[in-house]
XYZ file of C-alpha atoms in Angstrom:
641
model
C -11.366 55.034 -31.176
C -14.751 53.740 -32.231
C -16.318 51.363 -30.705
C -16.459 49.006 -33.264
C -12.546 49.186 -33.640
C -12.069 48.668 -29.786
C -13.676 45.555 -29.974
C -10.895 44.321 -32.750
C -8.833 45.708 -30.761
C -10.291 43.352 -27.780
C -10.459 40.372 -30.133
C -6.584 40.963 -30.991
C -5.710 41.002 -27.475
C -7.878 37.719 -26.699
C -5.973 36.016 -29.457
C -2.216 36.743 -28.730
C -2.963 35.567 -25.181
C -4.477 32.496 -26.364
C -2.392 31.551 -29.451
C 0.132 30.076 -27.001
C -2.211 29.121 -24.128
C -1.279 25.431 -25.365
C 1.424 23.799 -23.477
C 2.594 20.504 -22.520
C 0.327 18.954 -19.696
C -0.774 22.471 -19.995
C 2.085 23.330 -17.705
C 2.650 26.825 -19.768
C 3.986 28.955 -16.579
C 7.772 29.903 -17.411
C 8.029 27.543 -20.551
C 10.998 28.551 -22.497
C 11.325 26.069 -25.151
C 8.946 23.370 -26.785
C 10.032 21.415 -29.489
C 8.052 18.736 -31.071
C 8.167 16.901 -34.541
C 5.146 16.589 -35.263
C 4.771 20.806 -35.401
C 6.641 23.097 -37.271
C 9.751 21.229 -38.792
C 10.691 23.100 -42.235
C 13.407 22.442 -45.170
C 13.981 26.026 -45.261
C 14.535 28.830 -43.293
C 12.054 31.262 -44.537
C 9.627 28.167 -42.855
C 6.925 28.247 -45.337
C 8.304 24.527 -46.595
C 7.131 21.672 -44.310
C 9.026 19.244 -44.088
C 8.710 16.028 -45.513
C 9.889 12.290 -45.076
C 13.438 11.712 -45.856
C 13.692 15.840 -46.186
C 16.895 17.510 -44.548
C 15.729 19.830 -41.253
C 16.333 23.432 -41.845
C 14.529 24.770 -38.945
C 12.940 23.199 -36.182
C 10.546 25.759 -34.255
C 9.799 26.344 -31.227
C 6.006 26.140 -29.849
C 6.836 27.907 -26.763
C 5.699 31.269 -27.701
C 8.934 32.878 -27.734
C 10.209 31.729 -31.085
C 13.760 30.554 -30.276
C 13.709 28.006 -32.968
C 16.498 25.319 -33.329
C 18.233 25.657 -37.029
C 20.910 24.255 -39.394
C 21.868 26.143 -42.272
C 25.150 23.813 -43.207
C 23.413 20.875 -45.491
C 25.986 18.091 -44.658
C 25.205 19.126 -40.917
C 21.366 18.849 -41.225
C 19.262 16.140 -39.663
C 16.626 14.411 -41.604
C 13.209 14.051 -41.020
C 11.506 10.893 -40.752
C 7.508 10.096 -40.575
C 5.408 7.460 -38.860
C 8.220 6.726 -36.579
C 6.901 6.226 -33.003
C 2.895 5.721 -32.073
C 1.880 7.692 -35.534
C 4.432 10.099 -34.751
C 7.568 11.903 -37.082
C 10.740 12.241 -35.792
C 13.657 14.073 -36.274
C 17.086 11.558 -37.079
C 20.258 12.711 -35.875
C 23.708 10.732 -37.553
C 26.672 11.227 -35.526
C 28.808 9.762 -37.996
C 27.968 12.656 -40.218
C 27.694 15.274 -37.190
C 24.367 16.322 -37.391
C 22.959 18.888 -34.845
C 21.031 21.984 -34.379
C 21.554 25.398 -32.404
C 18.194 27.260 -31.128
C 18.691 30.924 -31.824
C 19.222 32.322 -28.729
C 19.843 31.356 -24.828
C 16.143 29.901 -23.210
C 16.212 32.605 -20.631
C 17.853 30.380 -17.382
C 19.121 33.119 -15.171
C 22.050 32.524 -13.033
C 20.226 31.635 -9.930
C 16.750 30.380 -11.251
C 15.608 26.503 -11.150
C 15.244 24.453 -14.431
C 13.215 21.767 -15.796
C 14.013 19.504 -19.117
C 12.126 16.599 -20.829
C 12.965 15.084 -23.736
C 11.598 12.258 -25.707
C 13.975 10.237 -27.997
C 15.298 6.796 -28.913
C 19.087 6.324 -29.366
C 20.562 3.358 -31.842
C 24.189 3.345 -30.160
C 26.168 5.055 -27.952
C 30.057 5.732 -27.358
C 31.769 3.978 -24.810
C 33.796 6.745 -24.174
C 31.853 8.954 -21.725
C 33.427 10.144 -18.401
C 32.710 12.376 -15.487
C 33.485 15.650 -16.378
C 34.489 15.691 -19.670
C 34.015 16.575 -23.327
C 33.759 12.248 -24.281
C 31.043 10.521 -24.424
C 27.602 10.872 -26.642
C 25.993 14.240 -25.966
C 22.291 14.453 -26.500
C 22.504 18.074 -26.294
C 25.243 20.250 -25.189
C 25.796 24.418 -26.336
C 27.540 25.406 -29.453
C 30.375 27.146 -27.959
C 32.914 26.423 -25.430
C 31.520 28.877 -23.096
C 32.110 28.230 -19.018
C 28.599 28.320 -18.025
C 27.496 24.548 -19.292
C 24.179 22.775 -19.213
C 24.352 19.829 -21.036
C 23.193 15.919 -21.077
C 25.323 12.515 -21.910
C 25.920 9.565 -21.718
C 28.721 8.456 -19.466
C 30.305 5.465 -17.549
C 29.134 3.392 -21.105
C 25.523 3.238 -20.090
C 24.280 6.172 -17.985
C 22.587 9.229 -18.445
C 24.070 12.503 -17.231
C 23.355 16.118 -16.133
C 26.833 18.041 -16.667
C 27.146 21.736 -15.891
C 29.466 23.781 -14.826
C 29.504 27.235 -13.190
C 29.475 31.019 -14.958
C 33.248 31.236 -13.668
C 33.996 27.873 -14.796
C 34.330 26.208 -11.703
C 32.410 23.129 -10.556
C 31.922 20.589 -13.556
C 29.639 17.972 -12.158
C 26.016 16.329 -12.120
C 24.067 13.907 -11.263
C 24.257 10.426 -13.051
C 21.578 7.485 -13.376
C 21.748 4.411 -11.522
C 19.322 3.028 -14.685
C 21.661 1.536 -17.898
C 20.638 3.558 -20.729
C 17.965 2.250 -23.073
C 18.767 1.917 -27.047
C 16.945 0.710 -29.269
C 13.778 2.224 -27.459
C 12.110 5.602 -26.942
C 12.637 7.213 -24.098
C 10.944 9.732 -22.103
C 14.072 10.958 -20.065
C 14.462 14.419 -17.877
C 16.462 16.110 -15.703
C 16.671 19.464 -13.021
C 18.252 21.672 -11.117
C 16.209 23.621 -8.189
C 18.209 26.505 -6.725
C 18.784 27.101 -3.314
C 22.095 28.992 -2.249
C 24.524 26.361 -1.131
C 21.945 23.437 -1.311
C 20.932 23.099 -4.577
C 19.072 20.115 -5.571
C 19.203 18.338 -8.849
C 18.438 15.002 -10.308
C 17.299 13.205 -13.579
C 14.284 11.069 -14.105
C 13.487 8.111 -16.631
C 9.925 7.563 -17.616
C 8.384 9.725 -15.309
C 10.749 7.534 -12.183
C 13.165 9.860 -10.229
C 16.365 7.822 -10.469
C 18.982 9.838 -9.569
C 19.181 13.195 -7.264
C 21.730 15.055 -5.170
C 22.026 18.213 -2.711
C 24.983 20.579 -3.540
C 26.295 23.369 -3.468
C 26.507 25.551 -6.837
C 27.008 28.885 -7.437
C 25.878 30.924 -11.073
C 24.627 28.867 -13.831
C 23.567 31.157 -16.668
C 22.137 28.318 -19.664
C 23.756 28.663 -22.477
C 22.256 28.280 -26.312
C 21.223 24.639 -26.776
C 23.147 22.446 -29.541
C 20.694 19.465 -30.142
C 23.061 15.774 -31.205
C 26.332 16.705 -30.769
C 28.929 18.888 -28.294
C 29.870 22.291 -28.906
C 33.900 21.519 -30.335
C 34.186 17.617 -30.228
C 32.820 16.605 -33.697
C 31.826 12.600 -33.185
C 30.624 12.799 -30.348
C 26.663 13.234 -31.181
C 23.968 10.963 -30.805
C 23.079 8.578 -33.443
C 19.282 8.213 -33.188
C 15.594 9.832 -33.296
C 14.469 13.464 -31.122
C 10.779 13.860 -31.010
C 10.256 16.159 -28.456
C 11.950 18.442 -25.731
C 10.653 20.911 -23.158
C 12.483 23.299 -21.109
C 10.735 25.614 -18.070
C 13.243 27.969 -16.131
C 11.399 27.101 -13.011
C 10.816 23.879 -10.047
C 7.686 22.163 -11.545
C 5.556 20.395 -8.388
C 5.021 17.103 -8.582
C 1.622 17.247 -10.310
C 3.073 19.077 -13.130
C 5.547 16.397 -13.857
C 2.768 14.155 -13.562
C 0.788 16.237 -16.513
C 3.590 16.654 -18.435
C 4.643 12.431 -18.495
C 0.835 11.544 -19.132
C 0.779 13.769 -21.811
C 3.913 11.998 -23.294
C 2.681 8.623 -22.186
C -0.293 9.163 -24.125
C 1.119 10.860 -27.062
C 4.022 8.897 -27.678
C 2.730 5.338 -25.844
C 5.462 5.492 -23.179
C 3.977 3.915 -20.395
C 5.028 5.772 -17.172
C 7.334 3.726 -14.814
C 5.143 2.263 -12.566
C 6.902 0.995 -9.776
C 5.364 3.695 -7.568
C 1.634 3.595 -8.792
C 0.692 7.276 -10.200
C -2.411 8.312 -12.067
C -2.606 9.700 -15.858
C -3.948 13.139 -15.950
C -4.792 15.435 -18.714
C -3.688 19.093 -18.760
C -6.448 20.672 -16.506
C -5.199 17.876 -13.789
C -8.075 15.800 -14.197
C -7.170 11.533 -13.559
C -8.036 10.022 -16.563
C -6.657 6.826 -15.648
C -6.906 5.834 -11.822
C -4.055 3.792 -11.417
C -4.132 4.255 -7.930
C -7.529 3.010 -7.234
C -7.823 -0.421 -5.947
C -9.751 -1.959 -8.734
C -7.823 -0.299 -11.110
C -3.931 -0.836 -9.612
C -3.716 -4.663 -11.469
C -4.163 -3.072 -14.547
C -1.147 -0.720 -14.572
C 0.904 -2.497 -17.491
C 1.165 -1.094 -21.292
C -0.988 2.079 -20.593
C -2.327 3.755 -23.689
C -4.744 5.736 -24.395
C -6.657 8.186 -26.911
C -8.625 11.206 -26.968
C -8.534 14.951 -27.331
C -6.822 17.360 -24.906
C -6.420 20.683 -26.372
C -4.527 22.376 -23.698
C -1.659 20.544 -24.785
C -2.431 20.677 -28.587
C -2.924 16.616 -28.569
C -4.991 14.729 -30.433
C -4.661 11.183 -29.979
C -6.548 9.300 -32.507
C -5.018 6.106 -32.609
C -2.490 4.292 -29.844
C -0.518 1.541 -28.843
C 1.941 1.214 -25.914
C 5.568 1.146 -26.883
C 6.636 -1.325 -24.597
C 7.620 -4.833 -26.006
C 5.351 -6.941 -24.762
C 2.155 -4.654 -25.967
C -0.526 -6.039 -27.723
C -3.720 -3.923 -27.858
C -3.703 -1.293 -30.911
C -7.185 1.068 -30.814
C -8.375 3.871 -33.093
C -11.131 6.212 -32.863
C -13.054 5.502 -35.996
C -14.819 8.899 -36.251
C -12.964 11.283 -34.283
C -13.999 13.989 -36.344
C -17.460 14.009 -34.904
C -17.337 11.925 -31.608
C -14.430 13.068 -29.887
C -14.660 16.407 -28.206
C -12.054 18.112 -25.859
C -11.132 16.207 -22.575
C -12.485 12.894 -23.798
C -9.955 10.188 -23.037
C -9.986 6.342 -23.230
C -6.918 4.858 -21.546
C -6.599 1.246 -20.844
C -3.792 -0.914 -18.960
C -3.574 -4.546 -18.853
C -2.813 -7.122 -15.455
C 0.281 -8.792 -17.341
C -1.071 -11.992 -17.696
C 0.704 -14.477 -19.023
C 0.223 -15.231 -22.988
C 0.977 -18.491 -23.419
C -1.148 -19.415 -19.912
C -4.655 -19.652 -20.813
C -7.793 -19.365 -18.427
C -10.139 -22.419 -19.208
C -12.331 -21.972 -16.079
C -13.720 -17.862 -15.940
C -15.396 -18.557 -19.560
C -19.231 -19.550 -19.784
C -18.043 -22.433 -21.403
C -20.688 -23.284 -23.801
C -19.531 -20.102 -26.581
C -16.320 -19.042 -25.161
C -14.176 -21.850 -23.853
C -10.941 -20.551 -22.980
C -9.500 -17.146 -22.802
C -6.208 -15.365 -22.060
C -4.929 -14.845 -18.848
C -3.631 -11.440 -19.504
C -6.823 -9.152 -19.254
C -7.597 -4.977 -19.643
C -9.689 -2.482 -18.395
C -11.033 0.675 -20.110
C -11.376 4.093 -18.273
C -13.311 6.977 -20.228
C -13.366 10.186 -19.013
C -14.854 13.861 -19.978
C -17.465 12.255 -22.095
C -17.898 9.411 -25.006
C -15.215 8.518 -27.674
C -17.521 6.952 -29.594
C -16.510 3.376 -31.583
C -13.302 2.055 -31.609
C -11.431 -0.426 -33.867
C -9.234 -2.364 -31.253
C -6.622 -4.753 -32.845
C -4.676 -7.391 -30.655
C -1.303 -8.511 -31.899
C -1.210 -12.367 -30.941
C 2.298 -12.640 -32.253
C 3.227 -13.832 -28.489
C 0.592 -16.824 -28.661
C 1.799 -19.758 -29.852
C -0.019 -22.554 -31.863
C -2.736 -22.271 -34.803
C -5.325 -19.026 -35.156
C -8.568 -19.304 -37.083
C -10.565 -16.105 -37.239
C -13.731 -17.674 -36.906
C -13.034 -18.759 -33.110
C -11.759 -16.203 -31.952
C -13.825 -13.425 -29.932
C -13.334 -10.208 -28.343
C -14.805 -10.312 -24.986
C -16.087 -7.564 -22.664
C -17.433 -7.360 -19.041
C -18.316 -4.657 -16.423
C -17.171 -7.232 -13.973
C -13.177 -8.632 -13.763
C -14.622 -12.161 -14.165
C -15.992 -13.109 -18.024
C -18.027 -16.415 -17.205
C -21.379 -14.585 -17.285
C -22.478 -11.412 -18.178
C -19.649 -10.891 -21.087
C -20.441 -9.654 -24.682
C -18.222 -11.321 -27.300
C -17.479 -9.811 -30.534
C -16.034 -11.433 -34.111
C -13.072 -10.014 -36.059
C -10.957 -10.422 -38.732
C -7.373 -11.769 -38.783
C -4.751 -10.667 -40.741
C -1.320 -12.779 -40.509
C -1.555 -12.827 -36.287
C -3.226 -9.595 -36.495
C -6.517 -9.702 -34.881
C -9.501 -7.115 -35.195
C -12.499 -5.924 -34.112
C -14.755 -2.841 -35.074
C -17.532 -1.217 -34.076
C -16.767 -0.994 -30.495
C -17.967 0.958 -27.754
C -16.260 0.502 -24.439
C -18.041 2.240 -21.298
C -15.761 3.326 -18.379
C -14.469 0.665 -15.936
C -15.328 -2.071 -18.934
C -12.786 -5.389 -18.585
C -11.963 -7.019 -22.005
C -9.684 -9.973 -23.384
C -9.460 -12.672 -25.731
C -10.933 -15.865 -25.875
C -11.548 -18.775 -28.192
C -14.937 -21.027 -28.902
C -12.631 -23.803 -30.562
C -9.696 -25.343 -28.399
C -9.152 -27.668 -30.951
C -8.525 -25.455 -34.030
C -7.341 -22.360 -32.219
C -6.450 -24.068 -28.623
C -4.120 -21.454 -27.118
C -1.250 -23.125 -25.244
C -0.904 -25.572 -22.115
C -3.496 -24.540 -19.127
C -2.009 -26.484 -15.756
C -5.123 -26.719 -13.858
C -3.774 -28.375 -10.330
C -0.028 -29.316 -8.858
C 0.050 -31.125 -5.510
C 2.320 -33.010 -3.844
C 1.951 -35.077 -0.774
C 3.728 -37.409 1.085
C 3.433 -41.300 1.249
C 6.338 -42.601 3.184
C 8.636 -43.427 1.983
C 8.716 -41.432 -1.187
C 6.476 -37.611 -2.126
C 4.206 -37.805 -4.472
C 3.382 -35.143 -7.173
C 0.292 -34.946 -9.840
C -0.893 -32.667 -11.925
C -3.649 -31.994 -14.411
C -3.504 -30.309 -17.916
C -6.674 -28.500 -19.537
C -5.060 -28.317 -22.380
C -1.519 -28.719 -24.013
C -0.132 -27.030 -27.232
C 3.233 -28.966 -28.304
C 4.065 -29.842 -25.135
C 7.138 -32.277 -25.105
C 7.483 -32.853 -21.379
C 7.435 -32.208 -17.725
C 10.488 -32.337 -15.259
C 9.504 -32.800 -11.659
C 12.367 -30.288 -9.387
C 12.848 -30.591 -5.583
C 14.979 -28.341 -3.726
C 16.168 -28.232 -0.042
C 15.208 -24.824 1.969
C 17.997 -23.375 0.179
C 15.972 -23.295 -2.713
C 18.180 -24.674 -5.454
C 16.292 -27.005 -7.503
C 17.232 -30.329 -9.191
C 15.806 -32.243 -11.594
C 14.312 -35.741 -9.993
C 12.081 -37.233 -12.649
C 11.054 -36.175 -16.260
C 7.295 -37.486 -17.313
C 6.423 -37.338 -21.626
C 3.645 -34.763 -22.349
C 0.822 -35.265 -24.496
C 1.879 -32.992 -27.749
C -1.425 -31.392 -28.103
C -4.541 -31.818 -26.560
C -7.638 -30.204 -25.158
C -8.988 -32.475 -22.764
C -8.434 -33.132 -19.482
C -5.298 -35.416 -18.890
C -3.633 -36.205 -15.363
C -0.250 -36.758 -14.412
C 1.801 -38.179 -11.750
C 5.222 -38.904 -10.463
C 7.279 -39.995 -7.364
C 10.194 -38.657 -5.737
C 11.946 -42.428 -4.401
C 14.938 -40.112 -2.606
C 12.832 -37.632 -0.476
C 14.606 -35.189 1.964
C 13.691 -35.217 5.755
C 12.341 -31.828 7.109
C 11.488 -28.660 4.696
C 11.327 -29.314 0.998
C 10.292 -27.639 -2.218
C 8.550 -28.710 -5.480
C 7.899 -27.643 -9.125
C 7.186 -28.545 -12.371
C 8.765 -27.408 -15.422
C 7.143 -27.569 -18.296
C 9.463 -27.699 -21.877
C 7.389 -27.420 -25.785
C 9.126 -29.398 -28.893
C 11.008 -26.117 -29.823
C 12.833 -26.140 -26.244
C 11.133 -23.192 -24.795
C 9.853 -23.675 -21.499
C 7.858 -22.344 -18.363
C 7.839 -23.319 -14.682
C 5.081 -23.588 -12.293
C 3.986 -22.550 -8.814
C 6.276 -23.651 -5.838
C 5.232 -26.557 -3.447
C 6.388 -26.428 -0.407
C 6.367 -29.920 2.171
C 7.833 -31.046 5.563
C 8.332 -34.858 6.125
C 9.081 -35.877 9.638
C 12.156 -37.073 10.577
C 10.354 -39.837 12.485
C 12.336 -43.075 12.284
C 15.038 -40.570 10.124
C 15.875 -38.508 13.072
C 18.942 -36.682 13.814
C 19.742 -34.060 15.750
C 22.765 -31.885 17.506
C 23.770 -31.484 20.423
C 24.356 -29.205 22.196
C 21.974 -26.885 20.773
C 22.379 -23.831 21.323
C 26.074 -24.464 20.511
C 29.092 -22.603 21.707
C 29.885 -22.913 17.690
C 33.194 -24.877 18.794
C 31.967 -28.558 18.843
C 28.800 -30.381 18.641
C 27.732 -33.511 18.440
C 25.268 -34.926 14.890
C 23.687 -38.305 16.516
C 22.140 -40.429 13.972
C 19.733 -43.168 14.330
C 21.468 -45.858 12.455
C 25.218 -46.594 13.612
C 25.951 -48.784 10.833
C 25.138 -46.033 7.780
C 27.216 -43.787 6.535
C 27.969 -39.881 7.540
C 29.871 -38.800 4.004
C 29.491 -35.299 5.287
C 28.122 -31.914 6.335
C 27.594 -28.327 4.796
C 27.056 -25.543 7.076
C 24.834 -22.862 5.329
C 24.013 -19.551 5.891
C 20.371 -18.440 6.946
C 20.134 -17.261 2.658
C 21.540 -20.733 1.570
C 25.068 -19.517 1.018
C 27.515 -22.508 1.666
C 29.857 -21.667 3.948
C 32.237 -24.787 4.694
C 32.079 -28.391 4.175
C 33.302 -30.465 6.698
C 34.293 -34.163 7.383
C 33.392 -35.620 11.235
C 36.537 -36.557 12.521
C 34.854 -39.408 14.772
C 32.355 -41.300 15.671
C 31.169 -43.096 19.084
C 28.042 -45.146 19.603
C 25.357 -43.099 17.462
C 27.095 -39.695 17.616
C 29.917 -38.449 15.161
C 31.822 -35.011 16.356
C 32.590 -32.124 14.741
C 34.955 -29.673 16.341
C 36.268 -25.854 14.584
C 39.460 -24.180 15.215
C 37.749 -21.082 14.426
C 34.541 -20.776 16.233
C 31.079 -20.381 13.964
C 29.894 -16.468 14.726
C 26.745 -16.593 16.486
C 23.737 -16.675 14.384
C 21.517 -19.394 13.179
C 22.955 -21.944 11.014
C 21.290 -24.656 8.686
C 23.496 -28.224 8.384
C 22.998 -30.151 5.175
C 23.991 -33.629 6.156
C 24.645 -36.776 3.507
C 23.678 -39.464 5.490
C 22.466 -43.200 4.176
C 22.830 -41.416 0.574
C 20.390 -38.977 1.434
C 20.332 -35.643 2.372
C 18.921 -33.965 5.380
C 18.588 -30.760 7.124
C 18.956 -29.853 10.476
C 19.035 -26.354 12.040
C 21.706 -25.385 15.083
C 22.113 -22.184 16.489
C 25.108 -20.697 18.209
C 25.306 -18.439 21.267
């Protein structure tokens, strides 16, 4: 061989070990099948015809490597492609009514004693009701396409719950693992599942946006995995999903824990699925890089509606263009030359604190341009390099009251507070579209909305201060408004320390207004001992928000009354009372949690003291007595021995 053709021959080699070096997360070890709509979906099965919107699916092929595409060669069977469904993305739509599915070509190589991992991504419209434990019912988001014993498949059961179903090589042993989570429709999903072998302690479990919800030890023998049906189960024709596949992976191995965590930021970022973040975990790109530190104390408030974009070729993604998918989202940004700024490994995620959007922030502004900004603030973390300008657009759909492009501004800060030190940038607004271009934010940068007009765009009612005191013989509360947006009226609530408010006194609001305005009101029928305040707050349309709790103890003083014995045996005890001449209507013994327990009547009364005897002796335990006494109520604790 000459030298010249060993090198080609070198080059070849270097190639067919690269041309499937890209993975998802860049988890490639032992990936069997890899699925995604946005890569090879065909209308024929030669697969030199992309697909197109509204086009029936012919072939759906795999990325793995091993080419074990998914097909459908029956037209009435075929599932239709549809574009620009989720975060830029196509997806793939599956009609159960009309029994759509497809079958990969072969098995995905899961031997009979080897560990498997799934994740797919998809969005379901309904599901049947039908589902049980066990059984062929039920809407199957994949199944196989023959009733064979060996069984790996995934439902949805008990109504509203995901499911792992398999069953054994010998047909024994149809079980799984089912979600304590409802199932989600109407939204994208990023929703897995897995089996790691061990003989006669076998673990498996399934996990919902990146969240382990469900798993189980037990004891299974041989499960071979069958050929994969995608939408519907092998025999039972109807029972399919009736919704939208984007993506699915399948390795035939245990993944650790940072390889889940690759694999679910490289779907949160893709798709804008915000991982479940109820245990705090970091975004990483493929290489296992953090390219959002969730984790890290200054970054931890900011873990809401995490997006991102950037360029991560290890798992084939470029992300141009994002927005979280969850409902409340309202940041949109785009790379505006990724062509030429964004290299590999460059990522700019951002999460926001969750900040109320119809609470404004009238006090962390300068106050001579910007006035008054939104509560709800993000923060910007850019890794691997510059993105380069972005066009970020805020959808202020959730804001009530009037917008006028002119006073609004984009604000950014390297510190969490904006009233010095912040940059401010003008937009555009189209409908209650907001947006900005031309920007560059730097790692660790802060940014939110404000306004430098509170009367023509005065974003809604800012409660500056709630107090209440007491001035015997009645509490008084007051409050002061920065600003109100069609604000209709205040109720003042008190509550015992049961915590189950009541309305006292309601106080008109102002309408709108952006100065400041103080209120104040007066609670003539106070309650001796622990007490709780707050303020509701109710606009013309009805909608309304409560806030903070205000807590206050008013001595008993000339009020007193108290039992005796305490400690009680919990058979009788005296309630002495100050006045003899008022009136004890009667008592409520409550739990410790509020929870009424009886109501009782005093069967007598001598001198200052009425008694209250029990056939049935109270358990011991501490005990709060809610007494109506001189039409008021009071609160007195006893404990029993």
């Amino acid at each position: 061989m000459k030298f010249s053709q060993f090198l080609l021959f070198i080059a070849f080699l270097v190639a067919m070990s690269t041309s499937h070096a890209q993975s998802p997360g860049g988890v490639s070890s032992n990936l069997k099948w890899w699925l995604k709509s946005n890569t090879g979906v065909f209308t024929n099965a030669g697969k030199t015809t992309n697909a197109l919107n509204n086009d029936l699916v012919h072939v759906w092929a795999d990325q793995s490597g091993i080419a074990n595409d998914a097909t459908q060669a029956t037209g009435t069977l075929k599932p239709t492609f549809s574009t620009n469904v989720i975060n830029g993305y196509p997806v793939i739509f599956f009609d159960n009514t009309n029994n759509h599915y497809l079958d990969g070509t072969t098995a995905p190589g899961i031997g009979p004693t080897e560990s498997l991992n799934v994740v797919m991504v998809y969005q379901l419209m309904s599901c049947l009701a039908d589902g049980g434990i066990g059984d062929g019912n039920g809407t199957f988001i994949f199944d196989r396409p023959t009733a064979t014993n060996n069984l790996m498949s995934f439902k949805i059961t008990s109504t509203n719950k995901y499911r792992y179903q398999r069953r054994e090589d010998g047909g024994s042993n149809l079980e799984g693992p089912e979600t304590v989570s409802t199932v989600d429709v109407n939204n994208f999903v990023n929703v897995g599942f897995y089996r790691t072998y061990a003989p006669g302690a076998s673990n498996e479990g399934v996990f919902v946006n990146g969240k382990l919800d469900v798993s189980q030890t037990v004891n299974t023998g041989n499960i071979t995995a069958p050929i994969v049906r995608i939408g519907r189960h092998a025999t039972d024709a109807g029972h399919g999903m009736n919704g939208y596949f984007a993506e699915i992976i399948i390795h035939n191995r245990a993944l650790s824990a940072t390889e889940r965590q690759q694999i679910n930021s490289y779907i949160g970022i893709k798709y804008g699925l915000a991982m479940d973040q109820s245990t705090v975990t970091n975004y990483l790109r493929s290489d296992g890089t953090v390219i959002y530190p969730a984790t890290t104390a200054s970054y931890t408030p900011y873990i809401s509606d995490i997006a991102g974009v950037g360029r991560d070729d290890g798992s084939a993604l470029t992300q141009t263009s994002s927005k979280s998918q969850n409902a409340n989202s309202v940041v949109r940004m785009t790379i505006e030359s990724p062509g030429t700024t964004l290299a590999n490994n460059e990522f700019l995620v951002w999460g926001d604190n969750n900040g109320n959007l119809t609470t404004p922030n009238s006090t962390d502004v300068d106050g001579t341009t910007v006035k008054r900004r939104l509560s709800r603030v993000w923060r910007a973390s850019e890794t691997g390099g510059d993105v380069g300008n972005t066009t970020i657009s805020f959808d202020l759909t959730g804001i009530p009251g009037t917008l006028t492009a002119t006073d609004i501004k984009l604000m950014v800060n390297a510190s969490s507070t904006f009233a010095s030190g912040t940059s401010t940038y003008s937009g555009t607004l189209a409908g209650r579209i907001f947006t900005v271009t031309g920007v560059n934010l730097a790692n660790g940068n802060f940014f939110t909305i404000g306004t430098v007009n509170p009367t023509s765009t005065p974003l809604p009612v800012s409660l500056v201060d709630f107090k209440v005191h007491y001035e015997s013989p009645v509490v008084v509360a007051s409050w002061k408004t920065a600003t109100e947006l069609n604000n209709d009226h205040f109720t003042l609530e008190r509550s015992g320390p049961n915590l189950s408010f009541q309305d006292i006194v309601h106080i008109r609001g102002a309408g709108t207004s952006t100065t400041l305005l103080s209120y104040q009101a007066t609670d003539d029928g106070p309650i001796a001992g622990l007490s709780y305040y707050r303020l509701k707050q109710t606009d013309h349309d009805g909608t309304s928000e409560y806030s903070s709790v205000k807590s206050i103890y008013i001595p008993y003083g000339e009020h007193a009354i108290t039992i005796s014995p305490n400690p009680s045996s919990g058979k009788q005890f005296l309630i002495n009372v100050p006045d003899p001449s008022a009136k004890l209507d009667y008592v409520e013994i409550l739990s410790q949690t509020g929870d009424m327990l009886r109501k009782e009547t005093p069967e007598s009364k001598t001198g200052n003291s009425y008694s209250m005897s029990f056939e049935k002796p109270l358990a011991a335990g501490l005990y709060l007595l809610r007494i109506r006494y001189s039409d008021r109520l009071y609160y007195a604790k006893v404990i029993v021995q």
